[in-house]
């Protein structure tokens, strides 16, 4: 982001205006693609829209000064998880696939539940007065992130590796099928 | 500067879209995709608070990293289960999977 901002500083537009003018389209596109993920009739289209949604969220991370997280998001989600989804869809979905969508009643129930949750959350968010902490310390660079990951949060980091190992072994056992 | 509440509203929208997807999808893979959306909404929240409350050692981003790692593990196990279910029941539509239903 900082290199981009450097370039923009020399241009006529102010930095703040550029950030505002690009953030809201990004957010809108992310929401739009997320909506398409749940509304699309074909599960394969849905997974493509999911990839676009995840890229949009990586863009949102850039506005939060989390460049490393944005790269990790694209690498792990778009690179690995979406690929995994596509392979699973190809392995499991038949050609004469049945309609994905449930009944109209279930659709309305889901829409009502989602809308109610959004109303409650947005009400709470707008009612609360948010305290802004130290604006200078808010920027976390990658060196700092790696240092605290290896010192202060080393134990959770190792637990994550244990979880990955458990997932690896578990999915091999599940996916192997019955022994003949 | 974009205010904190706009990020939180964005994350709330993503979360409710994910809830809608979980409740209406019949395909098990679609449900897993909605779960990924919800986890991403949680991630946006974590990073937003990490930035605006200013924890000195990047706690928000570190938690978001952990959430990404666990989401990857859960997606792997979930998709393995889907393949195993398909092998046994020849369908992944959750309304057809009544094998253990009384």
Short mmCIF file of N, CA and C in Angstrom, two decimals, chain A residues 1-11 15 62 65 67 139:
data_model
loop_
_atom_site.label_atom_id
_atom_site.label_comp_id
_atom_site.label_asym_id
_atom_site.label_seq_id
_atom_site.Cartn_x
_atom_site.Cartn_y
_atom_site.Cartn_z
N UNK A 1 0.82 -1.20 0.00
CA UNK A 1 0.00 0.00 0.00
C UNK A 1 0.86 1.25 0.00
N UNK A 2 2.01 1.22 0.71
CA UNK A 2 2.77 2.45 0.88
C UNK A 2 3.38 2.89 -0.45
N UNK A 3 3.79 1.92 -1.29
CA UNK A 3 4.33 2.28 -2.59
C UNK A 3 3.29 2.94 -3.46
N UNK A 4 2.09 2.39 -3.37
CA UNK A 4 0.97 2.97 -4.12
C UNK A 4 0.68 4.38 -3.65
N UNK A 5 0.73 4.55 -2.32
CA UNK A 5 0.44 5.86 -1.75
C UNK A 5 1.50 6.87 -2.16
N UNK A 6 2.77 6.38 -2.24
CA UNK A 6 3.86 7.26 -2.67
C UNK A 6 3.58 7.82 -4.06
N UNK A 7 3.12 6.93 -4.93
CA UNK A 7 2.82 7.36 -6.30
C UNK A 7 1.66 8.36 -6.28
N UNK A 8 0.67 8.03 -5.46
CA UNK A 8 -0.53 8.87 -5.45
C UNK A 8 -0.26 10.24 -4.85
N UNK A 9 0.73 10.30 -3.97
CA UNK A 9 1.03 11.59 -3.34
C UNK A 9 1.47 12.62 -4.37
N UNK A 10 2.12 12.13 -5.43
CA UNK A 10 2.60 13.06 -6.44
C UNK A 10 1.49 13.51 -7.38
N UNK A 11 0.40 12.77 -7.37
CA UNK A 11 -0.68 13.15 -8.28
C UNK A 11 -1.54 14.25 -7.64
N UNK A 15 -4.66 11.72 -0.82
CA UNK A 15 -4.57 10.31 -0.47
C UNK A 15 -5.89 9.79 0.09
N UNK A 62 -5.84 -4.97 2.67
CA UNK A 62 -4.86 -3.94 2.34
C UNK A 62 -5.24 -2.60 2.97
N UNK A 65 -4.07 -2.18 6.57
CA UNK A 65 -2.61 -2.25 6.76
C UNK A 65 -2.13 -3.65 7.08
N UNK A 67 -0.76 -6.23 4.94
CA UNK A 67 -0.32 -6.69 3.63
C UNK A 67 0.01 -8.18 3.65
N UNK A 139 0.14 0.40 13.19
CA UNK A 139 0.77 -0.22 12.03
C UNK A 139 1.73 -1.31 12.47
#
